[in-house]
Amino acid sequence: MEAFTALRLLPWLSAEGKPCFLAPGDSGGFVSRLADETEARQLADGLDVLGGARRVLDDPLSPNAEVRYTAIRLTECLADVLRVAESRGRRLPAAGHGAS
């Protein structure tokens, strides 16, 4: 019997704002590669935004508009990173399965 492979949560939403999934298959396929590249870009963007946020938040004279913009960007990046973590977590083998 073949083990069930979970759907891959993709790092973007549908036009309706709903989660998108990829059926298991060739991990080297176009959509899978695009998802991998998108996740890598989202994680890199998160690091960049975090660096800028630290500079803004370390300056007690940062204007309110700049602090607000920083919070908005941090929220966007956090949502992306949590989605990547959830997607990757879903693809880990269940405890006691696949480990010999």
Coordinates of C-alpha atoms in Angstrom, one line a residue, residues 8-84:
R8 CA 1.5 21.0 -0.9
L9 CA 0.3 24.3 0.4
L10 CA 1.5 26.9 -2.2
P11 CA 3.0 30.2 -1.2
W12 CA 0.3 32.3 -2.8
L13 CA -3.5 32.7 -2.6
S14 CA -6.1 32.3 -5.3
A15 CA -7.8 35.3 -6.9
E16 CA -10.6 34.8 -4.3
G17 CA -8.0 34.9 -1.4
K18 CA -8.2 31.1 -0.7
P19 CA -5.3 28.8 -0.2
C20 CA -3.8 27.0 -3.3
F21 CA -2.5 23.5 -3.2
L22 CA -0.4 21.3 -5.4
A23 CA -1.2 17.6 -5.8
P24 CA 1.7 15.3 -5.0
G25 CA 3.8 14.3 -8.0
D26 CA 7.0 15.2 -9.6
S27 CA 8.8 17.5 -7.2
G28 CA 10.8 18.9 -10.1
G29 CA 7.7 20.1 -12.0
F30 CA 7.2 23.7 -13.1
V31 CA 4.7 24.7 -10.3
S32 CA 6.8 23.0 -7.7
R33 CA 9.9 24.9 -8.8
L34 CA 8.0 28.1 -9.0
A35 CA 6.7 27.5 -5.4
D36 CA 10.3 26.8 -4.2
E37 CA 11.6 30.0 -5.8
T38 CA 8.7 32.0 -4.4
E39 CA 9.3 30.6 -0.9
A40 CA 13.0 31.5 -1.1
R41 CA 12.2 35.0 -2.3
Q42 CA 9.6 35.5 0.5
L43 CA 12.1 34.3 3.2
A44 CA 14.8 36.6 1.7
D45 CA 12.4 39.5 1.7
G46 CA 11.5 38.8 5.3
L47 CA 15.2 39.1 6.3
D48 CA 15.5 42.4 4.4
V49 CA 12.4 43.9 6.0
L50 CA 13.5 42.7 9.4
G51 CA 16.8 44.5 9.0
G52 CA 15.0 47.8 8.0
A53 CA 12.5 47.4 10.8
R54 CA 15.2 47.2 13.4
R55 CA 16.8 50.4 12.1
V56 CA 13.4 52.2 12.2
L57 CA 12.4 50.9 15.6
D58 CA 15.8 51.6 17.1
D59 CA 15.4 55.3 16.3
P60 CA 13.1 56.9 18.8
L61 CA 12.6 59.8 16.4
S62 CA 11.3 57.7 13.5
P63 CA 8.1 59.3 12.2
N64 CA 4.8 57.6 12.9
A65 CA 4.2 57.0 9.2
E66 CA 7.5 55.2 8.9
V67 CA 6.8 53.0 11.9
R68 CA 3.3 52.2 10.6
Y69 CA 4.7 51.3 7.1
T70 CA 7.3 49.1 8.9
A71 CA 4.6 47.3 10.9
I72 CA 2.5 46.7 7.7
R73 CA 5.6 45.2 5.9
L74 CA 6.5 43.1 8.9
T75 CA 2.9 41.8 9.0
E76 CA 3.0 40.9 5.3
C77 CA 6.4 39.1 5.7
L78 CA 5.2 37.3 8.9
A79 CA 2.2 36.0 7.0
D80 CA 4.4 34.8 4.2
V81 CA 6.9 33.1 6.5
L82 CA 4.2 31.4 8.5
R83 CA 2.7 30.0 5.2
V84 CA 6.1 28.7 4.2

